CSV table of C-alpha atoms and ligand atoms in Angstrom, one decimal:
chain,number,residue,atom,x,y,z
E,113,UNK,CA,-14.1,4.2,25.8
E,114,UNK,CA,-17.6,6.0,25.8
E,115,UNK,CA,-15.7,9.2,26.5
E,116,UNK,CA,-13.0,8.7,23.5
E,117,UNK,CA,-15.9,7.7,21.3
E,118,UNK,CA,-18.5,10.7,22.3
E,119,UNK,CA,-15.4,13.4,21.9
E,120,UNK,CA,-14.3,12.1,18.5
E,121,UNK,CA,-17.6,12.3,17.2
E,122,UNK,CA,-18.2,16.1,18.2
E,123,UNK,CA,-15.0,16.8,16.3
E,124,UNK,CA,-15.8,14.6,13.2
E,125,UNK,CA,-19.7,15.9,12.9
E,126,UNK,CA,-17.9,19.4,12.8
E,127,UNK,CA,-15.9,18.8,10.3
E,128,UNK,CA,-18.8,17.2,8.1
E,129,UNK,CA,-20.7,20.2,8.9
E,130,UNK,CA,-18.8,22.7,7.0
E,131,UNK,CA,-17.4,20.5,4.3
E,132,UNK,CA,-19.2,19.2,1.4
E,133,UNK,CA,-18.1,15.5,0.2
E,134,UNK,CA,-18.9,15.1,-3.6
E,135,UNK,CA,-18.4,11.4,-3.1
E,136,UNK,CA,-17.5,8.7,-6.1
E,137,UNK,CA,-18.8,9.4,-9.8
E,138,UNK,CA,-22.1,8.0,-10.1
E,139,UNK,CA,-23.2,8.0,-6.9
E,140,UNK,CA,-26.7,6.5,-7.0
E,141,UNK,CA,-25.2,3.2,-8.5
E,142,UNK,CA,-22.9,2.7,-5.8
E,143,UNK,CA,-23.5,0.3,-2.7
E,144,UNK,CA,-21.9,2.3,0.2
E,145,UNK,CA,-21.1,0.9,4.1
E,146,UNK,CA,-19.9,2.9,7.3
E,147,UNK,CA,-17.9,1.9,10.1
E,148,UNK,CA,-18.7,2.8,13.7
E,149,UNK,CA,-15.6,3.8,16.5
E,150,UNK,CA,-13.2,0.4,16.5
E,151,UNK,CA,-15.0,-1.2,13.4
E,152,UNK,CA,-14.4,0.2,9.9
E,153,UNK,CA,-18.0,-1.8,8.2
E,154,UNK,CA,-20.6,-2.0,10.7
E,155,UNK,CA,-23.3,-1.8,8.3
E,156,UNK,CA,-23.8,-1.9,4.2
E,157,UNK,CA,-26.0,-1.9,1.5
E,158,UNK,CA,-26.6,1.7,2.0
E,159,UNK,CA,-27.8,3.5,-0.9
E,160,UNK,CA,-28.1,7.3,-1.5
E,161,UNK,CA,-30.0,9.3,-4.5
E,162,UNK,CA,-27.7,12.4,-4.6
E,163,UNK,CA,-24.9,14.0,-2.8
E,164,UNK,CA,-27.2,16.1,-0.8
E,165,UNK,CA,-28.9,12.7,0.8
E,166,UNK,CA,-25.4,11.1,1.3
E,167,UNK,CA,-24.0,14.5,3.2
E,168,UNK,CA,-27.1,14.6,5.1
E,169,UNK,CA,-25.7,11.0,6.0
E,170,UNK,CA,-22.4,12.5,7.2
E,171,UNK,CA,-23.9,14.9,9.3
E,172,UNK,CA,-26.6,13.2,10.9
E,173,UNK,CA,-25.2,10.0,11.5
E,174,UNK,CA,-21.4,11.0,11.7
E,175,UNK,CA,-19.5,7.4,10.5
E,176,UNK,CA,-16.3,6.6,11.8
E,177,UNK,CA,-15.6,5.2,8.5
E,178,UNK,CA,-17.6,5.1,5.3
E,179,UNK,CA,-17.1,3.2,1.7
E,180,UNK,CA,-18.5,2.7,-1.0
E,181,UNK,CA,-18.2,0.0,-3.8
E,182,UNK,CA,-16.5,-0.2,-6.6
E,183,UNK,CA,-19.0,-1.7,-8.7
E,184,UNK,CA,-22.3,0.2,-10.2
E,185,UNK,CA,-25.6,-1.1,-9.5
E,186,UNK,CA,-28.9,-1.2,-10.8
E,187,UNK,CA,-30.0,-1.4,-7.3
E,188,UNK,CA,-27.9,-1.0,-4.6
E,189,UNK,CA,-29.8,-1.4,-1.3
E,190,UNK,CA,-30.5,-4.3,-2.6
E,191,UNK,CA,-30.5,-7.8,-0.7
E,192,UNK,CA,-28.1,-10.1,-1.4
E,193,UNK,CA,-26.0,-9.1,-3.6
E,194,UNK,CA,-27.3,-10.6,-6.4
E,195,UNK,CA,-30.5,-8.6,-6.8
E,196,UNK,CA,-28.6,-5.4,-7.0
E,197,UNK,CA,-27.7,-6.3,-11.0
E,198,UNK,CA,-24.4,-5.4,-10.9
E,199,UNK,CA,-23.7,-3.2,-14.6
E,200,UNK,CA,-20.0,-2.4,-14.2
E,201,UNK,CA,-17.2,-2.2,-12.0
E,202,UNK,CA,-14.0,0.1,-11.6
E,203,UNK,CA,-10.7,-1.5,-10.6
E,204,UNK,CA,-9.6,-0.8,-7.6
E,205,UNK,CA,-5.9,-1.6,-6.4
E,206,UNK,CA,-5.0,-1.5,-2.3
E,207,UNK,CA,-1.5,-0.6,-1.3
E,208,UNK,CA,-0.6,-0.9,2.4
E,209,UNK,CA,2.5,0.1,4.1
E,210,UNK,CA,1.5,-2.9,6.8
E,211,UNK,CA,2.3,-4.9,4.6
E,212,UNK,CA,5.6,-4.0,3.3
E,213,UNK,CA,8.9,-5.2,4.6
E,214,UNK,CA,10.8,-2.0,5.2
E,215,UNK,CA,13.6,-1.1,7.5
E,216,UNK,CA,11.8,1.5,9.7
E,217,UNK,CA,9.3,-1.1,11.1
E,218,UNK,CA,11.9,-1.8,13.4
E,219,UNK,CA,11.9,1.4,15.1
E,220,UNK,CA,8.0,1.8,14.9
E,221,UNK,CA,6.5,-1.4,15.3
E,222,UNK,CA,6.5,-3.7,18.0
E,223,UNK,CA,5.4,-7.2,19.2
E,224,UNK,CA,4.4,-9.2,21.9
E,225,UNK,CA,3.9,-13.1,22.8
E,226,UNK,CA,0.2,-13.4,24.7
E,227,UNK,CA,1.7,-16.8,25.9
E,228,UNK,CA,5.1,-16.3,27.1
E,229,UNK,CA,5.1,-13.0,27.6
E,230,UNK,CA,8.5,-12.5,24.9
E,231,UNK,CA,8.3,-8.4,23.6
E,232,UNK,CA,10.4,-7.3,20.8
E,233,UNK,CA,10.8,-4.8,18.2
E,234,UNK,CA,9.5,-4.8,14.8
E,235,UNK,CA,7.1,-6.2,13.1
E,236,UNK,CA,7.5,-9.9,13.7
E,237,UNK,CA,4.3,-12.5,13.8
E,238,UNK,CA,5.5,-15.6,15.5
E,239,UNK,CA,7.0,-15.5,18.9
E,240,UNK,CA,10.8,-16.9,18.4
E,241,UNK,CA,10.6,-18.8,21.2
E,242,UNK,CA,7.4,-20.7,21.8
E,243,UNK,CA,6.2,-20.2,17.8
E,244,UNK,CA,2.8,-18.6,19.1
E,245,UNK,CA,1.3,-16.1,17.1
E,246,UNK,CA,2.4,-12.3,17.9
E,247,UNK,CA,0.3,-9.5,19.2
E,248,UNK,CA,1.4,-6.4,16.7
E,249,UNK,CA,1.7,-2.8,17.5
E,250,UNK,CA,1.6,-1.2,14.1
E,251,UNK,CA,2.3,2.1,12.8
E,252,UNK,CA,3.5,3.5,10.1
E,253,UNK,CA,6.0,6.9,8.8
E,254,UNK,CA,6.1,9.0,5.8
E,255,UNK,CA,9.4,6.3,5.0
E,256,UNK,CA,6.7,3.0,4.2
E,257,UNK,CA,4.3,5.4,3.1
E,258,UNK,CA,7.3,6.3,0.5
E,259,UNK,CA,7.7,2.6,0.1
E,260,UNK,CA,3.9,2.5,-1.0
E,261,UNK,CA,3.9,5.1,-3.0
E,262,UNK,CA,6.4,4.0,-5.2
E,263,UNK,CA,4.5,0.6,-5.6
E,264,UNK,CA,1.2,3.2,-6.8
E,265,UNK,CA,4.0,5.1,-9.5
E,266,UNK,CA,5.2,1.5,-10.6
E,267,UNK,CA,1.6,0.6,-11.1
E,268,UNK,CA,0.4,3.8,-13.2
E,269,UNK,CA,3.6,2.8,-15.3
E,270,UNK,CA,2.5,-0.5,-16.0
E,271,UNK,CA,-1.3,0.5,-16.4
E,272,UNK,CA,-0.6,3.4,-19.3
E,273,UNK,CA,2.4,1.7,-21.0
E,274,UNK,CA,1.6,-2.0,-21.2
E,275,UNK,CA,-2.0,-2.1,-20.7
E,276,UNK,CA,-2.9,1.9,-22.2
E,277,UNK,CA,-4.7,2.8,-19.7
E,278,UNK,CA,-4.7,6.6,-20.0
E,279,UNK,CA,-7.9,7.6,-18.5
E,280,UNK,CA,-10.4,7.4,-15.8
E,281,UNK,CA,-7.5,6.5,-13.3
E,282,UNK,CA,-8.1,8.2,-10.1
E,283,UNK,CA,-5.4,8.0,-6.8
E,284,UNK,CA,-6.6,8.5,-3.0
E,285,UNK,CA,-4.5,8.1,0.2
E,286,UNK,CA,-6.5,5.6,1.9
E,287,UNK,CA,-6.6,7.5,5.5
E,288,UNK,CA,-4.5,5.4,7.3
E,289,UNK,CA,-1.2,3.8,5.7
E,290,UNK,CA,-2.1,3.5,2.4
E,291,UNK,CA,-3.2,4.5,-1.0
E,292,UNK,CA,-6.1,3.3,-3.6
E,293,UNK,CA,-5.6,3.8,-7.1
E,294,UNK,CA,-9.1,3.6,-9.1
E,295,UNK,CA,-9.3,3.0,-12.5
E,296,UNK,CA,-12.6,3.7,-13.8
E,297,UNK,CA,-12.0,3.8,-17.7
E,298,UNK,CA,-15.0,2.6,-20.4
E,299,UNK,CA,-12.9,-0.4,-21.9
E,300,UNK,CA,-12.1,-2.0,-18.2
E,301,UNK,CA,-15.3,-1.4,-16.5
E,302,UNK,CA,-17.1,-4.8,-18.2
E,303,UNK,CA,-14.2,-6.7,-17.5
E,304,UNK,CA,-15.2,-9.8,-16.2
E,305,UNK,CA,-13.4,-11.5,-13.1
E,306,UNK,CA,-11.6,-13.8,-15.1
E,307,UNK,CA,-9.8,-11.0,-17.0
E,308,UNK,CA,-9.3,-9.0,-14.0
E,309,UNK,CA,-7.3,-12.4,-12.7
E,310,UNK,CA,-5.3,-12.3,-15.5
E,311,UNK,CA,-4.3,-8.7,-15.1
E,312,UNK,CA,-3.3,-9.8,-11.9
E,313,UNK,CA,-1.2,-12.7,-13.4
E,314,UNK,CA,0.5,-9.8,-15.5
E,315,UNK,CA,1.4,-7.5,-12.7
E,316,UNK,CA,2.9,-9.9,-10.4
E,317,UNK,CA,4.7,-11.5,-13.8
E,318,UNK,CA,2.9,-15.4,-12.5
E,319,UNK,CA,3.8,-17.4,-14.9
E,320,UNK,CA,6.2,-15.2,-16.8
E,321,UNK,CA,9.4,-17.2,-17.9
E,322,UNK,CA,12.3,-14.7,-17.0
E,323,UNK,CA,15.0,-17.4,-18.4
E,324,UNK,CA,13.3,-17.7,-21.9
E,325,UNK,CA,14.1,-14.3,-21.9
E,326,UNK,CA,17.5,-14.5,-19.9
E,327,UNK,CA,18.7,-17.6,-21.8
E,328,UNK,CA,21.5,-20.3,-20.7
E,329,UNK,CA,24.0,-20.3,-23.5
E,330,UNK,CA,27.6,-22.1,-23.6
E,331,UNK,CA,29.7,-20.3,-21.0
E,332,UNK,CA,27.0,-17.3,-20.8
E,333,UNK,CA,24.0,-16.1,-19.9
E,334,UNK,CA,22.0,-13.9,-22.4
E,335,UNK,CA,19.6,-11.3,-21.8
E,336,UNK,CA,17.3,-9.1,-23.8
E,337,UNK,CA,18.9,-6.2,-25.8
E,338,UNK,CA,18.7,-3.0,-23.7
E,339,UNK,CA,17.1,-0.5,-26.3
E,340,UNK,CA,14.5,-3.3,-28.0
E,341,UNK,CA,12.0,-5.3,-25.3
E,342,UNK,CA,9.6,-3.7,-23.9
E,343,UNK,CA,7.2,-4.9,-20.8
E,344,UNK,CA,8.7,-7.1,-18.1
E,345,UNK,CA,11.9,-8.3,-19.9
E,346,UNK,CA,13.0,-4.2,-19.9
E,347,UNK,CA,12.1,-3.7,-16.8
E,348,UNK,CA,14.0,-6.4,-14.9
E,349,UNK,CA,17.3,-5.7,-17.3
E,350,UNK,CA,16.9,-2.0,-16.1
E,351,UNK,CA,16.6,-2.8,-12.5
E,352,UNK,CA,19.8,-5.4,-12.9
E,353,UNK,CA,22.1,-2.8,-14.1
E,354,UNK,CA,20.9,-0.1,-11.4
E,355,UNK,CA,21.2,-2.5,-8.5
E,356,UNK,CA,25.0,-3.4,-10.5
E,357,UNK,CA,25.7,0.8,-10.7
E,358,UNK,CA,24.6,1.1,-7.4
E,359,UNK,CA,26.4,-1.2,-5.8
E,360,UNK,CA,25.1,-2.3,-2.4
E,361,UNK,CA,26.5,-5.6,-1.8
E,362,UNK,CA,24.6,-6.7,1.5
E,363,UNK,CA,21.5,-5.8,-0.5
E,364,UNK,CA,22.9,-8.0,-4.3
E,365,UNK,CA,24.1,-11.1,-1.5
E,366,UNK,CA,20.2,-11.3,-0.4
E,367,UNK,CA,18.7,-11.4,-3.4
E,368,UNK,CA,21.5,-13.3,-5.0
E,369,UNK,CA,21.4,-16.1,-2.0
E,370,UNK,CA,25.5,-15.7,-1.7
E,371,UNK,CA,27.5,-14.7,0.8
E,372,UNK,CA,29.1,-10.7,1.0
E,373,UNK,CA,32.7,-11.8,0.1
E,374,UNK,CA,31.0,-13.7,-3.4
E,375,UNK,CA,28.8,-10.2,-4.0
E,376,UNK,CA,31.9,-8.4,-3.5
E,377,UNK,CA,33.5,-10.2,-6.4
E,378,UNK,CA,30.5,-10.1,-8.7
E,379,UNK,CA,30.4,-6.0,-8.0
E,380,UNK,CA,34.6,-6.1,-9.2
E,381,UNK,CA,33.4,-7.7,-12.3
E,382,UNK,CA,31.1,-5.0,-12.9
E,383,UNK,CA,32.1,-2.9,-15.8
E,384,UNK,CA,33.0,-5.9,-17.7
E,385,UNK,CA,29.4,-7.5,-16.8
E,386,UNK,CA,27.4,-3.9,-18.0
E,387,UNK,CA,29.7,-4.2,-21.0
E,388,UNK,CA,28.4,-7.6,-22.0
E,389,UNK,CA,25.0,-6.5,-21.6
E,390,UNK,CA,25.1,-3.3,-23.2
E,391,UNK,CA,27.3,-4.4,-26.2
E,392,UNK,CA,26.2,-7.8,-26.6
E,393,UNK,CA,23.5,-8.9,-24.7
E,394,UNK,CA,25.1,-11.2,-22.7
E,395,UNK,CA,25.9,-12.0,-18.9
E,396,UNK,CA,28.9,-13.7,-18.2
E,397,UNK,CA,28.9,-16.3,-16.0
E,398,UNK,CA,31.1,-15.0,-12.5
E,399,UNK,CA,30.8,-18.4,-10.5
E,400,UNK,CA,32.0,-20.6,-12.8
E,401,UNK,CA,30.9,-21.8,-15.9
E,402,UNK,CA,27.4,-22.4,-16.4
E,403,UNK,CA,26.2,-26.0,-16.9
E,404,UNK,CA,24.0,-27.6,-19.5
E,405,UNK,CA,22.9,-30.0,-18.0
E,406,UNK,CA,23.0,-29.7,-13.5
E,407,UNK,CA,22.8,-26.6,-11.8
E,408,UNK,CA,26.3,-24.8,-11.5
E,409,UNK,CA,26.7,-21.7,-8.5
E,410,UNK,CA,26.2,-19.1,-11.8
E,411,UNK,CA,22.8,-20.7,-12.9
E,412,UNK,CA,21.4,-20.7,-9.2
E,413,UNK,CA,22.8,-17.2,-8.4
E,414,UNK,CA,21.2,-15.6,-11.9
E,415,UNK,CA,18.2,-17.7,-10.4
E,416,UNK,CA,17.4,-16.1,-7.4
E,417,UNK,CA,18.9,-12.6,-8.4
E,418,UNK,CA,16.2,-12.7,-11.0
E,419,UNK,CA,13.7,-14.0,-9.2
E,420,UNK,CA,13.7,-11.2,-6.7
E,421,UNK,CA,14.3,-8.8,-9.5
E,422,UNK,CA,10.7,-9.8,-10.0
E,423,UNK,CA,9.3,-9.7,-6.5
E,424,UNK,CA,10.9,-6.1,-6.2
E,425,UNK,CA,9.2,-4.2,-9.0
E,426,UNK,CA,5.9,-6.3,-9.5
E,427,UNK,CA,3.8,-3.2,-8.1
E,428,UNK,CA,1.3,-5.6,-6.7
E,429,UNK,CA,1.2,-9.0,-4.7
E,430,UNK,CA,-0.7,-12.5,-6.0
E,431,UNK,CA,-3.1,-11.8,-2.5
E,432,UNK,CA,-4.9,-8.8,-4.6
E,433,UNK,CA,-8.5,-9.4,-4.6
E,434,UNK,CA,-11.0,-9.1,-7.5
E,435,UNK,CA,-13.6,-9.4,-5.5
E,436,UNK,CA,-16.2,-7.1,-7.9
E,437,UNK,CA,-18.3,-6.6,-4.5
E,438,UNK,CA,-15.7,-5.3,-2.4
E,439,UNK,CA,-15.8,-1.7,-0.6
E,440,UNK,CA,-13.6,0.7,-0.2
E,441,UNK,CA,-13.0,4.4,1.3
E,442,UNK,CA,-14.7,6.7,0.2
E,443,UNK,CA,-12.1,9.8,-1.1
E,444,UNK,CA,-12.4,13.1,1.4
E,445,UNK,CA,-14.3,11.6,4.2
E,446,UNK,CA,-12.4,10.9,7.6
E,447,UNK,CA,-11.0,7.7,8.6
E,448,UNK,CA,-11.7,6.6,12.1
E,449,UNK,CA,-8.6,5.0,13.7
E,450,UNK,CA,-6.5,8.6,12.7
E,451,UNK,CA,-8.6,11.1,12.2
E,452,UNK,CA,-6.8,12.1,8.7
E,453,UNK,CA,-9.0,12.9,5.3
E,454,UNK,CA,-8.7,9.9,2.5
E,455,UNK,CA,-7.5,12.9,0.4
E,456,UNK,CA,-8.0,12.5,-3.5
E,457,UNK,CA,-4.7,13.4,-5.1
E,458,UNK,CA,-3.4,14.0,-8.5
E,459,UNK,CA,0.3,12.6,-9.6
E,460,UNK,CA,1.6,15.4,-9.0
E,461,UNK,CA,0.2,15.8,-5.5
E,462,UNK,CA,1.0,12.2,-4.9
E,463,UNK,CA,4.8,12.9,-5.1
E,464,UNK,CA,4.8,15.4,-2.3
E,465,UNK,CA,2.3,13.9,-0.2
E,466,UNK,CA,2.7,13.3,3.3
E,467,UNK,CA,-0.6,12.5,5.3
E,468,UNK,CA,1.2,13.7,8.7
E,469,UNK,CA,0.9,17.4,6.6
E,470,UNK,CA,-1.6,17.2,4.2
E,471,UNK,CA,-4.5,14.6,5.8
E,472,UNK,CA,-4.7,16.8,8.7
E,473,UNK,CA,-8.7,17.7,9.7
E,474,UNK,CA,-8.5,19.5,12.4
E,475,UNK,CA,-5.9,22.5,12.3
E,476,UNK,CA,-5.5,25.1,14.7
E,477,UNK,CA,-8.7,23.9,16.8
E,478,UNK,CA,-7.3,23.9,20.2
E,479,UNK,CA,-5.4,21.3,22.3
E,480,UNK,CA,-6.9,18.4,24.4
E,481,UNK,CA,-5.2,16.2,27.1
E,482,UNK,CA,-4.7,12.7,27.0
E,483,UNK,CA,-3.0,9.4,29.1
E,484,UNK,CA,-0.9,7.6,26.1
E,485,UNK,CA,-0.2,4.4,27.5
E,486,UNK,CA,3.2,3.9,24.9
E,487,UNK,CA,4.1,5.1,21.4
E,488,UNK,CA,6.9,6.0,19.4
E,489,UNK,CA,7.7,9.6,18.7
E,490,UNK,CA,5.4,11.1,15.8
E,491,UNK,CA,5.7,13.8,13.6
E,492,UNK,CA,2.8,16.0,12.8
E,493,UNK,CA,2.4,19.3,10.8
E,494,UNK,CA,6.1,20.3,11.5
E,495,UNK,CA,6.0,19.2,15.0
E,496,UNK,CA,7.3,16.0,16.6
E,497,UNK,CA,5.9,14.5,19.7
E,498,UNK,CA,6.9,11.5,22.4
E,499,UNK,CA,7.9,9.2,22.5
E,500,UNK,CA,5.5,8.6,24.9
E,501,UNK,CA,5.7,5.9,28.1
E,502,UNK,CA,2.3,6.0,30.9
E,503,UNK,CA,2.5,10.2,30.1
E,504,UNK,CA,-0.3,12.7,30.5
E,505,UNK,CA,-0.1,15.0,28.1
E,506,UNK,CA,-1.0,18.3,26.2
E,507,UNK,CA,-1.5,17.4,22.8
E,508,UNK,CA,-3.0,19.9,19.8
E,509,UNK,CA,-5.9,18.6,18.4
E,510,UNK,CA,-5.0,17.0,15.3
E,511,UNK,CA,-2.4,14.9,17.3
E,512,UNK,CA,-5.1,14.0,20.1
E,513,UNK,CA,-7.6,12.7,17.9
E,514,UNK,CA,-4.9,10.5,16.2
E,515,UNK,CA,-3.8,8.4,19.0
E,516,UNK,CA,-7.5,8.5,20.2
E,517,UNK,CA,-9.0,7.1,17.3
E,518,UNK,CA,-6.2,4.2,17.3
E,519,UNK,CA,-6.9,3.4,21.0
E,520,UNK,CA,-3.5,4.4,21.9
E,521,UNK,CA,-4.5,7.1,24.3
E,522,UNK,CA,-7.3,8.0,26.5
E,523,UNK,CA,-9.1,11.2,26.9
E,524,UNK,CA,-8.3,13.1,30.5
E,525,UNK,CA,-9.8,16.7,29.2
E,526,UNK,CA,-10.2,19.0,26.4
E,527,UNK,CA,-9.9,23.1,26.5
P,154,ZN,ZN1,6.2,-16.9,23.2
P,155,ZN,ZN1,7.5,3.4,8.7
């Protein structure tokens, strides 16, 4: 891959050449790491005095990746990590479209056995029939990156209404299939790891008891009044009565654990359910009465609906880490396996963004040709391309350097 590797790096030292990369607030206190072609940290406990050292460090030594940490440092070259006397430490939460169930995987993602040979589509870890672990081919589309970016909305929610975090909160696309959302205000900075654990508890609503809050009464449910709670409570009443004025019934027999025909009956009952909630803050029981003592079908079916309620809008999963150490992208440089810019981006921004557009480094700079082994068809500033199976092909730039820097293509020339 010497040739991939040596063409990328021409094309990534020009772009560091004419653009300046202000880098995180407070740059001297930060620990930073780079990543070299096919590994994103290669190397850490870099440190860098101003912004004019650390772009002499782009230019010069051209990273495929480079982060920096979240936490501030009295010294951050330091070795181990306990001599650089850590003084503060933003939060910083990951998403990832990897690692997002949604529907389009099935059309980008594929998998292999290395056992038994078994290929399929989708992204699916365990080989159906010998149980050995898959071989992925991973990609994502502006549709998980939607499904990300929502998650990213849902947490600024939580973080300004329940928590009032107003300020300091910064949003980047990650480069690749994700975004980072910083938050970098005075009051959480000191937080310890303990509290930073509990926020975590919070937003995934861990240990959170939905049914003291959507009670078993006689022959009824009942459920916080719509106007009053606020927090959690709220927020899974609101989602109940969208997914009941939507209605999709494949989607309420999943997350109900019935069968179609039973969702299709609860869906008939539903202006007389919304009424009970509205007007009296109850649910009525639709599978027979409920049961004070065993389990009836209602009480499991309320269960699971609510359950997954919960799963769906917690914006963030128990596996978030608060480790105060950890690195991360560093907003505006390039990431390595596309070729895209970790763009910072305001709310606003956010809403529109699409990384296939708006990540793009290397616009109008020519075309190269490349061998793409496989891929699925792409869409890239307006233009799609592929699918692709053993082709040689003319690809513009941007596009080139994309499947390049993922290893899905090789080089054959460039013009
Ligand atoms: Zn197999
Ligand atoms: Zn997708």
């Amino acid at each position: 891959m010497a040739g991939e590797e040596a063409f990328l790096r021409n094309h990534f030292r020009d772009f560091y050449k004419k653009k300046f990369v202000a880098g995180p607030p407070e740059l001297a206190a930060r620990e930073f790491g780079y990543g070299v072609f096919g590994r994103k940290i290669a190397n850490r406990n870099l440190a860098f005095a101003s912004q004019k050292d650390f772009n002499n460090f782009l230019r010069n030594q051209v990273p495929f990746f480079m982060s920096y940490s979240s936490a501030l440092y009295k010294f951050p070259s330091r070795r181990p990590m306990e001599a650089k006397e850590l003084f503060a430490a933003d939060l910083v939460y990951e998403f990832d479209a990897d690692d997002l169930p949604t529907d389009c995987k099935k059309k980008h993602d594929s998998w292999k056995c290395p056992k038994c040979g078994k290929k399929g589509n989708g992204r699916q870890l365990q080989c159906d029939d010998c149980g050995t672990q898959t071989k992925l081919d991973e990609w994502f589309c502006p549709e998980c990156l939607g499904t990300a970016k929502k998650k990213v909305f849902s947490l600024l929610e939580f973080l300004e209404k329940d928590f009032g975090f107003n300020e300091g909160i910064s949003i980047n696309f990650s480069g690749r299939a994700g975004y980072h959302v910083h938050v970098r205000s005075e009051s959480i900075r000191q937080l310890p790891r303990s509290a930073r654990l509990e926020l975590i508890d919070y937003l995934t609503a861990n240990g959170l008891n939905i049914f003291s809050h959507f009670r078993k009464e006689a022959t009824f449910f009942s459920c916080p009044g719509i106007e009053g709670k606020a927090g959690w409570p709220k927020r899974i009443l609101e989602e109940l009565v969208r997914l009941l004025e939507e209605p999709n019934v494949e989607k309420i027999a999943v997350m109900g654990n019935i069968s179609v025909s039973e969702a299709k009956r609860l869906v008939k009952e539903k202006k007389t359910i919304l009424d009970s909630i509205s007007k009296r803050s109850t649910i009525p029981s639709i599978f027979g009465r409920v049961s004070s003592k065993g389990e009836s079908k209602s009480d499991k079916f309320w269960q699971n609906f609510l359950n997954n309620i919960v799963a769906k809008i917690a914006p963030i999963d128990r596996q978030t880490s608060v480790d105060l150490n950890k690195i991360v992208r560093v907003p505006e440089t390039l990431h390595g396996e596309t070729g895209f810019v970790s763009r910072k981006l305001s709310r606003a921004e956010l809403k529109e963004f699409n990384p296939f557009d708006d990540a793009l480094a290397f616009e109008g700079k020519g075309t190269v040709r490349v061998f793409i082994p496989k891929a699925p068809i792409i869409y890239l500033a307006g233009q799609s391309f592929g699918p692709f199976d053993e082709k040689e092909t003319e690809l513009p730039l941007n596009a080139g350097i994309f499947l390049l820097a993922s290893g899905r293509a090789k080089l054959v020339g460039e013009k």
